[in-house]
Amino acid sequence: MAESTLSARALDTLLGDWRSGAGSAYHALAERIRLLVLDGRIPVDTRLPAERDLAERLGLSRTTVTAAYRHLREQGLVLSVRGSGSVARLPGAPTVLPPAPAADYIDFSKAAPPALPWLPDLARQAVDDLPEHLGDAGFDPIGTPALRAAIADRYTARGLPTTPEQIMVTIGAQHAIALLSRALIGRGDRAIIEAPTYPHAYEALRAAGARLVPVGVAPRDATDHAADAGGRAESEALVRAIGHSNPVAAYLMPDFQNPTGRSMSAETRERVLDAAARQGTVIVADETTGELDIDRPESLLPMAAYGPAIMVGSVGKTVWGGVRVGWIRADRPLIRRLLAVRSPGDLGTPIIEQLLVTRALPHMDDILDLRREQLRAGRDRLEGLLAQAFPEWHVPHVDGGIVTWVGLGAAVSSQLALAARSQGLIIAAGPRFGIDGAFERFLRLPICYPAETTDAAVQALARAWRSLSGAAPVPDQSLLASVI
């Protein structure tokens, strides 16, 4: 059964300028809907508009829409049942993504660094620690005492005094966000999000029944003095939104925000937290990328050091995304409330992964030194390649985090994402990070990949751009050499 229904008007908004590509109208329409499903902008199990309604809305013949839906069914992206309409589906990747003509796909849509080189050693140490935990049931909903103490010690060392009783260990940061959404939000409650923002966060808030209130984020650009003005504008917008919309919660990424890369100043943190405290709004600060500083000019404390805030963290961007361990830092009453919310869904974080992270946290300074070197090299290389291959694009100079938010100069992000797939490259179109189809002028690109992957990705991106506009040169080996 379909979980929701997408109206013809709503789908028209999501489609944007889908007609500008070459080829038949039905194929162009099907390809744009395909991207929306693959991107998650049309959730799985959503009922698509009736063919007649969509044809009328788009000014097309019903035959064209019927052909588009048929094409989607053949790809396994739509299931049509007589009397029930057409529903979005997402089968396995081999069915959805045919192999590229000349090479395997490069998945540039994930922003996650490679595993630590010494991760196998940490895993072996964790296995050595396992026997002392085999005498009990092997699961608990709050986390091992040793790991909670290690996480609390890390916060304290960073200037935010914390006790183990304030920590709940989760199955990654996304799990933490989902738990908090269910604990804090009732159906119909308003929740502030940044725009653009991490898409799985606003999906979790929506799933809990929140009505989202987006507030614009100014991208961080260390070479642009206008970023300071943008930060002040964002601060004022957040304070106004808290005062006017009376939100129950606000989900924010104060450090190296995904996807813009901006960081809130200390003044902004204080103003926002003060406004939230006056209004009774709970601030959820996602610090998943909070310690990935490359060369930020100012030193900032965790957001909860400036006022009341719930902190979310994980090792997904520092140790490895395959180690599914995150945490929530909150007051003890909320931790107890979260325990009640958690038990119907899962019974705890795997012990062996907790032991691994317990071993890793004392070495976090060394881990961050390595990540800083990797991210600096990745950022500088990507910025250099993009500047030469796409001089018309605006590429901000981020000072930390794992991504950059590129301005394309035209509303073609979704078209470019489709064209890139034909070149063996998967990228995340700008609208994936907004709601209602916004941010078609932007593209999120990761700075955390090895040099050879970045080189190949930029070459494929240039071929895709040239296929759209005929304007972008394909970088050759001499261009790559000049950036090294």
Tab-separated table of C-alpha atoms in Angstrom:
chain	number	residue	atom	x	y	z
A	1	MET	CA	0.000	0.000	0.000
A	2	ALA	CA	1.288	3.451	-0.856
A	3	GLU	CA	2.360	5.474	2.175
A	4	SER	CA	1.607	8.845	0.557
A	5	THR	CA	0.210	10.325	-2.620
A	6	LEU	CA	2.020	12.864	-4.797
A	7	SER	CA	-0.279	15.330	-6.549
A	8	ALA	CA	0.250	16.400	-10.131
A	9	ARG	CA	0.985	19.918	-8.911
A	10	ALA	CA	3.619	18.710	-6.421
A	11	LEU	CA	5.286	16.506	-9.030
A	12	ASP	CA	5.325	19.420	-11.490
A	13	THR	CA	7.247	21.444	-8.897
A	14	LEU	CA	9.756	18.644	-8.342
A	15	LEU	CA	10.252	18.088	-12.062
A	16	GLY	CA	11.508	21.614	-12.691
A	17	ASP	CA	12.822	22.290	-16.205
A	18	TRP	CA	12.732	18.690	-17.404
A	19	ARG	CA	11.952	19.500	-21.061
A	20	SER	CA	15.253	21.176	-21.935
A	21	GLY	CA	17.062	17.955	-22.788
A	22	ALA	CA	17.162	16.416	-26.234
A	23	GLY	CA	15.092	13.386	-27.168
A	24	SER	CA	11.458	12.428	-26.896
A	25	ALA	CA	9.204	14.028	-24.289
A	26	TYR	CA	8.195	10.712	-22.707
A	27	HIS	CA	11.816	9.663	-22.266
A	28	ALA	CA	12.837	13.024	-20.771
A	29	LEU	CA	9.890	12.891	-18.355
A	30	ALA	CA	10.685	9.321	-17.329
A	31	GLU	CA	14.355	10.129	-16.774
A	32	ARG	CA	13.557	13.089	-14.535
A	33	ILE	CA	11.115	11.021	-12.452
A	34	ARG	CA	13.752	8.288	-12.269
A	35	LEU	CA	16.269	10.743	-10.811
A	36	LEU	CA	13.719	11.990	-8.284
A	37	VAL	CA	13.146	8.420	-7.079
A	38	LEU	CA	16.852	7.540	-6.979
A	39	ASP	CA	17.601	10.798	-5.142
A	40	GLY	CA	14.887	10.120	-2.596
A	41	ARG	CA	12.910	13.231	-3.476
A	42	ILE	CA	10.062	10.894	-4.389
A	43	PRO	CA	10.071	8.410	-1.478
A	44	VAL	CA	9.568	4.727	-2.139
A	45	ASP	CA	5.898	3.646	-1.872
A	46	THR	CA	4.637	7.081	-2.929
A	47	ARG	CA	1.652	6.944	-5.284
A	48	LEU	CA	2.340	8.974	-8.424
A	49	PRO	CA	-0.312	11.217	-9.985
A	50	ALA	CA	-2.856	9.607	-12.278
A	51	GLU	CA	-1.779	9.724	-15.910
A	52	ARG	CA	-4.689	11.977	-16.897
A	53	ASP	CA	-4.026	14.449	-14.054
A	54	LEU	CA	-0.317	14.677	-14.792
A	55	ALA	CA	-0.904	15.096	-18.523
A	56	GLU	CA	-3.269	17.995	-17.872
A	57	ARG	CA	-0.882	19.630	-15.409
A	58	LEU	CA	2.130	19.378	-17.733
A	59	GLY	CA	0.243	20.220	-20.923
A	60	LEU	CA	1.069	16.847	-22.487
A	61	SER	CA	-0.955	14.189	-24.201
A	62	ARG	CA	-1.978	11.294	-22.003
A	63	THR	CA	-0.132	9.009	-24.414
A	64	THR	CA	3.157	10.724	-23.518
A	65	VAL	CA	2.638	10.268	-19.774
A	66	THR	CA	1.506	6.661	-20.294
A	67	ALA	CA	4.703	5.960	-22.235
A	68	ALA	CA	6.815	7.576	-19.489
A	69	TYR	CA	5.197	5.444	-16.791
A	70	ARG	CA	5.632	2.336	-18.935
A	71	HIS	CA	9.335	3.138	-19.318
A	72	LEU	CA	9.645	3.484	-15.538
A	73	ARG	CA	7.887	0.155	-15.020
A	74	GLU	CA	10.353	-1.520	-17.371
A	75	GLN	CA	13.201	-0.143	-15.208
A	76	GLY	CA	11.562	-1.454	-12.047
A	77	LEU	CA	11.000	2.031	-10.632
A	78	VAL	CA	7.200	2.022	-10.800
A	79	LEU	CA	4.644	-0.632	-9.914
A	80	SER	CA	1.226	-0.134	-11.477
A	81	VAL	CA	-1.818	-2.016	-10.204
A	82	ARG	CA	-5.222	-1.672	-11.811
A	83	GLY	CA	-7.437	0.380	-9.542
A	84	SER	CA	-4.536	1.401	-7.275
A	85	GLY	CA	-2.466	3.636	-9.531
A	86	SER	CA	1.315	3.752	-9.991
A	87	VAL	CA	3.634	3.571	-6.988
A	88	ALA	CA	7.335	4.442	-6.796
A	89	ARG	CA	9.649	1.506	-6.208
A	90	LEU	CA	13.396	1.115	-5.698
A	91	PRO	CA	14.679	-2.327	-6.649
A	92	GLY	CA	18.283	-3.451	-6.288
A	93	ALA	CA	21.014	-1.294	-7.770
A	94	PRO	CA	21.861	-3.689	-10.658
A	95	THR	CA	18.308	-3.316	-11.942
A	96	VAL	CA	18.153	0.461	-11.503
A	97	LEU	CA	21.658	1.323	-12.666
A	98	PRO	CA	22.848	-0.455	-15.809
A	99	PRO	CA	26.622	-0.779	-16.061
A	100	ALA	CA	28.454	2.123	-17.650
A	101	PRO	CA	29.689	1.517	-21.222
A	102	ALA	CA	33.403	1.819	-20.455
A	103	ALA	CA	33.893	1.597	-16.685
A	104	ASP	CA	32.266	0.988	-13.334
A	105	TYR	CA	30.260	3.761	-11.767
A	106	ILE	CA	32.034	6.261	-9.522
A	107	ASP	CA	29.704	7.000	-6.626
A	108	PHE	CA	30.433	10.644	-5.814
A	109	SER	CA	27.098	11.025	-4.019
A	110	LYS	CA	28.462	9.681	-0.724
A	111	ALA	CA	30.503	12.096	1.377
A	112	ALA	CA	32.574	9.777	3.553
A	113	PRO	CA	36.351	9.365	3.855
A	114	PRO	CA	38.009	5.961	3.532
A	115	ALA	CA	38.596	3.805	6.592
A	116	LEU	CA	41.476	4.554	8.915
A	117	PRO	CA	44.580	2.651	7.821
A	118	TRP	CA	44.950	1.225	11.334
A	119	LEU	CA	41.291	0.218	11.638
A	120	PRO	CA	42.121	-3.540	11.382
A	121	ASP	CA	44.390	-3.191	14.422
A	122	LEU	CA	41.606	-1.511	16.388
A	123	ALA	CA	39.232	-4.305	15.348
A	124	ARG	CA	41.651	-6.980	16.577
A	125	GLN	CA	42.012	-5.178	19.904
A	126	ALA	CA	38.220	-5.025	20.194
A	127	VAL	CA	37.998	-8.778	19.641
A	128	ASP	CA	40.584	-9.270	22.395
A	129	ASP	CA	38.348	-7.197	24.702
A	130	LEU	CA	35.236	-9.203	23.865
A	131	PRO	CA	35.575	-12.160	26.310
A	132	GLU	CA	34.950	-9.976	29.373
A	133	HIS	CA	31.516	-9.084	27.926
A	134	LEU	CA	30.363	-12.620	27.134
A	135	GLY	CA	28.899	-13.337	30.539
A	136	ASP	CA	25.746	-11.259	30.093
A	137	ALA	CA	23.018	-10.853	27.463
A	138	GLY	CA	25.255	-8.853	25.141
A	139	PHE	CA	22.983	-5.886	24.548
A	140	ASP	CA	21.721	-2.844	26.358
A	141	PRO	CA	19.890	0.239	25.081
A	142	ILE	CA	22.220	2.891	26.474
A	143	GLY	CA	25.780	1.746	25.682
A	144	THR	CA	28.715	0.204	27.531
A	145	PRO	CA	29.971	2.166	30.547
A	146	ALA	CA	33.484	2.356	29.087
A	147	LEU	CA	32.344	3.867	25.791
A	148	ARG	CA	29.989	6.341	27.433
A	149	ALA	CA	32.838	7.446	29.706
A	150	ALA	CA	35.186	7.815	26.718
A	151	ILE	CA	32.645	9.945	24.831
A	152	ALA	CA	32.035	12.089	27.924
A	153	ASP	CA	35.788	12.543	28.387
A	154	ARG	CA	36.107	13.694	24.781
A	155	TYR	CA	33.441	16.365	25.253
A	156	THR	CA	35.077	17.501	28.494
A	157	ALA	CA	38.474	17.781	26.799
A	158	ARG	CA	36.862	19.973	24.121
A	159	GLY	CA	35.491	22.416	26.697
A	160	LEU	CA	32.052	20.919	27.384
A	161	PRO	CA	32.015	19.194	30.807
A	162	THR	CA	30.052	15.951	30.437
A	163	THR	CA	29.306	12.887	32.537
A	164	PRO	CA	28.662	9.352	31.226
A	165	GLU	CA	25.055	9.620	32.465
A	166	GLN	CA	24.463	12.281	29.782
A	167	ILE	CA	25.398	9.896	26.952
A	168	MET	CA	23.352	7.368	24.997
A	169	VAL	CA	25.184	5.268	22.397
A	170	THR	CA	23.273	4.772	19.137
A	171	ILE	CA	23.632	2.936	15.834
A	172	GLY	CA	25.147	5.929	14.066
A	173	ALA	CA	24.133	9.588	13.938
A	174	GLN	CA	21.117	8.966	11.707
A	175	HIS	CA	19.696	6.587	14.300
A	176	ALA	CA	20.249	9.279	16.934
A	177	ILE	CA	18.375	11.870	14.848
A	178	ALA	CA	15.472	9.473	14.315
A	179	LEU	CA	15.252	8.674	18.043
A	180	LEU	CA	15.263	12.359	18.955
A	181	SER	CA	12.621	13.103	16.326
A	182	ARG	CA	10.298	10.507	17.814
A	183	ALA	CA	10.966	11.633	21.392
A	184	LEU	CA	10.617	15.379	20.844
A	185	ILE	CA	8.056	15.839	18.086
A	186	GLY	CA	4.358	15.153	17.879
A	187	ARG	CA	2.373	15.090	14.664
A	188	GLY	CA	1.826	18.627	13.452
A	189	ASP	CA	4.575	20.202	15.571
A	190	ARG	CA	6.830	22.671	13.797
A	191	ALA	CA	10.552	21.969	13.483
A	192	ILE	CA	13.195	24.301	12.055
A	193	ILE	CA	15.695	22.978	9.564
A	194	GLU	CA	18.476	24.702	7.677
A	195	ALA	CA	18.066	25.065	3.927
A	196	PRO	CA	19.878	23.330	2.392
A	197	THR	CA	20.514	20.567	4.913
A	198	TYR	CA	21.296	16.880	5.367
A	199	PRO	CA	18.351	15.140	3.646
A	200	HIS	CA	18.045	12.114	5.929
A	201	ALA	CA	17.616	14.452	8.891
A	202	TYR	CA	14.593	16.234	7.494
A	203	GLU	CA	13.213	12.878	6.388
A	204	ALA	CA	13.409	11.665	10.002
A	205	LEU	CA	11.677	14.821	11.227
A	206	ARG	CA	8.951	14.438	8.627
A	207	ALA	CA	8.475	10.777	9.522
A	208	ALA	CA	7.827	11.871	13.109
A	209	GLY	CA	5.075	14.169	11.831
A	210	ALA	CA	6.892	17.508	11.914
A	211	ARG	CA	5.897	20.502	9.825
A	212	LEU	CA	9.242	21.793	8.570
A	213	VAL	CA	10.232	25.456	8.746
A	214	PRO	CA	13.299	26.006	6.504
A	215	VAL	CA	15.804	28.797	7.222
A	216	GLY	CA	18.401	29.702	4.613
A	217	VAL	CA	22.092	28.968	5.204
A	218	ALA	CA	24.874	31.141	3.813
A	219	PRO	CA	27.683	28.988	2.339
A	220	ARG	CA	31.054	29.346	4.015
A	221	ASP	CA	33.698	30.923	1.771
A	222	ALA	CA	36.924	31.814	3.499
A	223	THR	CA	37.932	34.079	0.601
A	224	ASP	CA	34.684	36.036	0.535
A	225	HIS	CA	34.003	38.758	3.122
A	226	ALA	CA	30.319	38.528	2.210
A	227	ALA	CA	30.234	35.276	4.210
A	228	ASP	CA	30.268	37.317	7.425
A	229	ALA	CA	27.207	39.244	6.292
A	230	GLY	CA	25.581	35.968	5.305
A	231	GLY	CA	26.261	34.587	8.775
A	232	ARG	CA	24.617	37.575	10.409
A	233	ALA	CA	21.620	37.226	8.113
A	234	GLU	CA	21.324	33.540	8.987
A	235	SER	CA	21.507	34.339	12.693
A	236	GLU	CA	18.724	36.908	12.383
A	237	ALA	CA	16.619	34.537	10.268
A	238	LEU	CA	16.954	31.725	12.810
A	239	VAL	CA	16.018	34.017	15.696
A	240	ARG	CA	12.985	35.306	13.767
A	241	ALA	CA	11.889	31.787	12.820
A	242	ILE	CA	12.131	30.610	16.420
A	243	GLY	CA	10.093	33.578	17.610
A	244	HIS	CA	7.447	33.549	14.895
A	245	SER	CA	6.840	29.847	14.213
A	246	ASN	CA	7.025	28.598	17.819
A	247	PRO	CA	8.872	25.398	16.845
A	248	VAL	CA	9.215	22.452	19.183
A	249	ALA	CA	12.711	21.689	17.902
A	250	ALA	CA	15.397	22.928	15.530
A	251	TYR	CA	17.885	20.641	13.769
A	252	LEU	CA	21.142	22.507	13.101
A	253	MET	CA	24.664	21.649	11.947
A	254	PRO	CA	26.779	24.381	13.556
A	255	ASP	CA	30.174	23.196	12.278
A	256	PHE	CA	31.061	22.565	8.614
A	257	GLN	CA	27.418	22.216	7.672
A	258	ASN	CA	26.450	19.570	5.133
A	259	PRO	CA	26.224	20.595	2.305
A	260	THR	CA	27.355	24.269	2.484
A	261	GLY	CA	30.460	23.860	4.649
A	262	ARG	CA	29.687	26.953	6.728
A	263	SER	CA	30.285	27.194	10.486
A	264	MET	CA	28.272	29.301	12.898
A	265	SER	CA	30.207	31.971	14.763
A	266	ALA	CA	30.229	31.972	18.553
A	267	GLU	CA	27.944	35.013	18.482
A	268	THR	CA	25.421	33.218	16.266
A	269	ARG	CA	25.424	30.174	18.547
A	270	GLU	CA	24.754	32.325	21.593
A	271	ARG	CA	21.956	34.301	19.903
A	272	VAL	CA	20.196	31.225	18.566
A	273	LEU	CA	20.437	29.317	21.836
A	274	ASP	CA	19.193	32.314	23.789
A	275	ALA	CA	16.183	32.708	21.468
A	276	ALA	CA	15.462	28.971	21.695
A	277	ALA	CA	15.615	29.001	25.506
A	278	ARG	CA	13.161	31.908	25.670
A	279	GLN	CA	10.739	30.152	23.304
A	280	GLY	CA	11.097	26.655	24.740
A	281	THR	CA	12.556	25.302	21.481
A	282	VAL	CA	14.898	22.315	21.772
A	283	ILE	CA	18.083	22.708	19.714
A	284	VAL	CA	19.506	19.500	18.225
A	285	ALA	CA	23.086	20.179	17.116
A	286	ASP	CA	24.520	17.574	14.744
A	287	GLU	CA	28.312	17.409	15.194
A	288	THR	CA	28.962	14.553	12.793
A	289	THR	CA	31.483	16.744	10.947
A	290	GLY	CA	32.191	19.031	13.907
A	291	GLU	CA	35.853	18.136	14.436
A	292	LEU	CA	36.875	17.968	10.766
A	293	ASP	CA	38.705	21.283	10.834
A	294	ILE	CA	41.192	21.913	8.029
A	295	ASP	CA	42.217	25.531	8.553
A	296	ARG	CA	39.279	27.351	10.139
A	297	PRO	CA	40.489	30.760	11.376
A	298	GLU	CA	38.648	30.591	14.718
A	299	SER	CA	38.456	27.968	17.448
A	300	LEU	CA	34.906	27.121	18.527
A	301	LEU	CA	33.481	25.030	21.354
A	302	PRO	CA	30.723	22.435	20.936
A	303	MET	CA	27.380	24.209	20.640
A	304	ALA	CA	26.102	23.054	24.033
A	305	ALA	CA	28.969	24.973	25.658
A	306	TYR	CA	27.188	28.193	24.634
A	307	GLY	CA	23.746	27.260	25.985
A	308	PRO	CA	21.219	24.402	26.268
A	309	ALA	CA	21.452	22.029	23.292
A	310	ILE	CA	21.268	18.332	22.543
A	311	MET	CA	24.400	17.065	20.804
A	312	VAL	CA	24.558	14.317	18.181
A	313	GLY	CA	27.867	12.764	17.162
A	314	SER	CA	29.353	9.701	15.491
A	315	VAL	CA	32.567	8.169	14.190
A	316	GLY	CA	31.169	7.776	10.673
A	317	LYS	CA	33.227	10.659	9.264
A	318	THR	CA	36.346	10.160	11.384
A	319	VAL	CA	36.925	6.423	11.881
A	320	TRP	CA	34.836	4.908	9.059
A	321	GLY	CA	31.262	4.951	7.833
A	322	GLY	CA	31.134	1.179	8.194
A	323	VAL	CA	31.465	1.453	11.976
A	324	ARG	CA	27.867	2.212	12.922
A	325	VAL	CA	28.323	3.926	16.264
A	326	GLY	CA	26.925	7.324	17.194
A	327	TRP	CA	25.698	9.011	20.334
A	328	ILE	CA	23.410	11.565	21.920
A	329	ARG	CA	24.535	13.977	24.647
A	330	ALA	CA	21.554	15.278	26.608
A	331	ASP	CA	20.280	15.873	30.129
A	332	ARG	CA	19.476	12.743	32.145
A	333	PRO	CA	15.658	13.111	31.966
A	334	LEU	CA	15.781	13.108	28.167
A	335	ILE	CA	18.152	10.119	28.159
A	336	ARG	CA	15.561	8.208	30.199
A	337	ARG	CA	12.839	9.286	27.789
A	338	LEU	CA	14.926	8.154	24.833
A	339	LEU	CA	15.311	4.713	26.399
A	340	ALA	CA	11.529	4.293	26.310
A	341	VAL	CA	11.372	5.465	22.676
A	342	ARG	CA	14.203	3.191	21.603
A	343	SER	CA	13.116	-0.195	22.935
A	344	PRO	CA	10.308	-0.864	20.384
A	345	GLY	CA	12.755	-0.406	17.510
A	346	ASP	CA	16.065	-1.890	18.671
A	347	LEU	CA	17.705	-3.210	21.817
A	348	GLY	CA	21.120	-1.622	21.604
A	349	THR	CA	24.281	-0.940	19.630
A	350	PRO	CA	26.437	-3.996	18.744
A	351	ILE	CA	29.009	-4.664	21.458
A	352	ILE	CA	31.953	-5.414	19.180
A	353	GLU	CA	31.591	-2.032	17.447
A	354	GLN	CA	31.343	-0.270	20.798
A	355	LEU	CA	34.570	-1.948	21.883
A	356	LEU	CA	36.265	-0.801	18.682
A	357	VAL	CA	35.198	2.816	19.208
A	358	THR	CA	36.249	2.662	22.867
A	359	ARG	CA	39.711	1.756	21.601
A	360	ALA	CA	39.643	4.507	18.949
A	361	LEU	CA	38.522	7.531	20.985
A	362	PRO	CA	41.730	7.936	23.038
A	363	HIS	CA	43.544	8.333	19.688
A	364	MET	CA	41.109	10.897	18.273
A	365	ASP	CA	43.732	13.652	18.038
A	366	ASP	CA	45.893	11.416	15.834
A	367	ILE	CA	42.839	10.441	13.790
A	368	LEU	CA	41.947	14.092	13.237
A	369	ASP	CA	45.518	14.951	12.228
A	370	LEU	CA	45.313	12.297	9.505
A	371	ARG	CA	41.862	13.433	8.365
A	372	ARG	CA	43.028	17.053	8.271
A	373	GLU	CA	45.851	16.141	5.897
A	374	GLN	CA	43.554	14.045	3.716
A	375	LEU	CA	40.826	16.682	3.566
A	376	ARG	CA	43.254	19.506	2.811
A	377	ALA	CA	44.717	17.539	-0.083
A	378	GLY	CA	41.260	16.554	-1.341
A	379	ARG	CA	39.880	20.080	-1.071
A	380	ASP	CA	42.820	21.723	-2.812
A	381	ARG	CA	42.837	19.168	-5.595
A	382	LEU	CA	39.095	19.372	-6.244
A	383	GLU	CA	39.073	23.170	-6.150
A	384	GLY	CA	41.966	23.334	-8.608
A	385	LEU	CA	40.379	20.865	-11.032
A	386	LEU	CA	36.984	22.561	-10.929
A	387	ALA	CA	38.492	26.027	-11.416
A	388	GLN	CA	40.196	24.931	-14.630
A	389	ALA	CA	37.462	22.675	-15.997
A	390	PHE	CA	34.500	24.907	-15.073
A	391	PRO	CA	35.646	28.535	-14.798
A	392	GLU	CA	32.027	29.721	-14.866
A	393	TRP	CA	31.155	27.802	-11.682
A	394	HIS	CA	31.481	29.286	-8.189
A	395	VAL	CA	33.518	26.949	-6.003
A	396	PRO	CA	33.680	28.155	-2.384
A	397	HIS	CA	36.876	27.654	-0.412
A	398	VAL	CA	35.694	25.631	2.566
A	399	ASP	CA	37.840	25.482	5.694
A	400	GLY	CA	36.649	22.133	6.990
A	401	GLY	CA	34.107	19.371	6.648
A	402	ILE	CA	33.787	16.858	3.853
A	403	VAL	CA	31.929	18.650	1.045
A	404	THR	CA	31.734	21.804	-1.037
A	405	TRP	CA	28.533	23.424	-2.308
A	406	VAL	CA	29.207	24.462	-5.893
A	407	GLY	CA	27.227	27.166	-7.661
A	408	LEU	CA	26.518	26.161	-11.283
A	409	GLY	CA	25.250	29.532	-12.482
A	410	ALA	CA	22.114	27.933	-13.962
A	411	ALA	CA	19.236	25.781	-12.722
A	412	VAL	CA	20.557	22.548	-14.241
A	413	SER	CA	21.644	20.431	-11.272
A	414	SER	CA	19.154	17.610	-11.874
A	415	GLN	CA	19.900	17.574	-15.604
A	416	LEU	CA	23.612	17.409	-14.839
A	417	ALA	CA	23.067	14.516	-12.422
A	418	LEU	CA	21.250	12.592	-15.143
A	419	ALA	CA	23.924	13.375	-17.728
A	420	ALA	CA	26.636	12.319	-15.268
A	421	ARG	CA	25.056	8.881	-14.859
A	422	SER	CA	25.477	8.308	-18.570
A	423	GLN	CA	29.190	9.027	-18.028
A	424	GLY	CA	29.508	6.512	-15.191
A	425	LEU	CA	29.320	9.061	-12.377
A	426	ILE	CA	26.713	9.282	-9.603
A	427	ILE	CA	26.371	12.728	-8.020
A	428	ALA	CA	23.857	14.243	-5.619
A	429	ALA	CA	21.839	16.999	-7.278
A	430	GLY	CA	21.272	20.192	-5.304
A	431	PRO	CA	17.524	19.668	-4.730
A	432	ARG	CA	18.322	16.511	-2.741
A	433	PHE	CA	19.322	18.849	0.091
A	434	GLY	CA	16.235	21.047	0.051
A	435	ILE	CA	12.503	20.583	0.095
A	436	ASP	CA	10.068	21.131	-2.761
A	437	GLY	CA	12.683	21.038	-5.519
A	438	ALA	CA	14.865	23.985	-4.443
A	439	PHE	CA	18.622	24.411	-5.111
A	440	GLU	CA	18.707	23.468	-8.801
A	441	ARG	CA	21.600	25.948	-9.176
A	442	PHE	CA	23.842	24.003	-6.806
A	443	LEU	CA	25.751	20.740	-6.708
A	444	ARG	CA	27.275	19.050	-3.662
A	445	LEU	CA	30.685	17.488	-4.242
A	446	PRO	CA	32.817	15.626	-1.664
A	447	ILE	CA	36.388	16.661	-0.840
A	448	CYS	CA	37.237	13.438	1.005
A	449	TYR	CA	38.005	11.023	-1.848
A	450	PRO	CA	41.454	9.791	-2.955
A	451	ALA	CA	43.132	11.742	-5.741
A	452	GLU	CA	42.586	9.129	-8.456
A	453	THR	CA	38.848	8.953	-7.700
A	454	THR	CA	38.516	12.752	-7.716
A	455	ASP	CA	40.411	12.996	-11.007
A	456	ALA	CA	38.156	10.451	-12.696
A	457	ALA	CA	35.027	12.043	-11.245
A	458	VAL	CA	35.897	15.514	-12.529
A	459	GLN	CA	36.650	14.136	-15.996
A	460	ALA	CA	33.261	12.391	-16.084
A	461	LEU	CA	31.560	15.520	-14.740
A	462	ALA	CA	33.167	17.619	-17.464
A	463	ARG	CA	31.924	15.235	-20.159
A	464	ALA	CA	28.433	15.420	-18.686
A	465	TRP	CA	28.544	19.235	-18.555
A	466	ARG	CA	29.721	19.399	-22.138
A	467	SER	CA	26.834	17.145	-23.196
A	468	LEU	CA	24.425	19.687	-21.688
A	469	SER	CA	25.961	22.959	-22.802
A	470	GLY	CA	28.833	22.227	-25.146
A	471	ALA	CA	30.833	24.663	-23.036
A	472	ALA	CA	32.865	22.596	-20.627
A	473	PRO	CA	36.253	21.207	-21.704
A	474	VAL	CA	37.253	17.707	-20.657
A	475	PRO	CA	40.306	17.921	-18.370
A	476	ASP	CA	43.239	15.984	-19.733
A	477	GLN	CA	46.297	14.595	-18.001
A	478	SER	CA	48.216	17.872	-18.387
A	479	LEU	CA	45.455	19.680	-16.503
A	480	LEU	CA	45.534	17.078	-13.739
A	481	ALA	CA	49.318	17.334	-13.534
A	482	SER	CA	49.133	21.110	-13.100
A	483	VAL	CA	46.984	20.688	-10.007
A	484	ILE	CA	49.121	18.083	-8.276
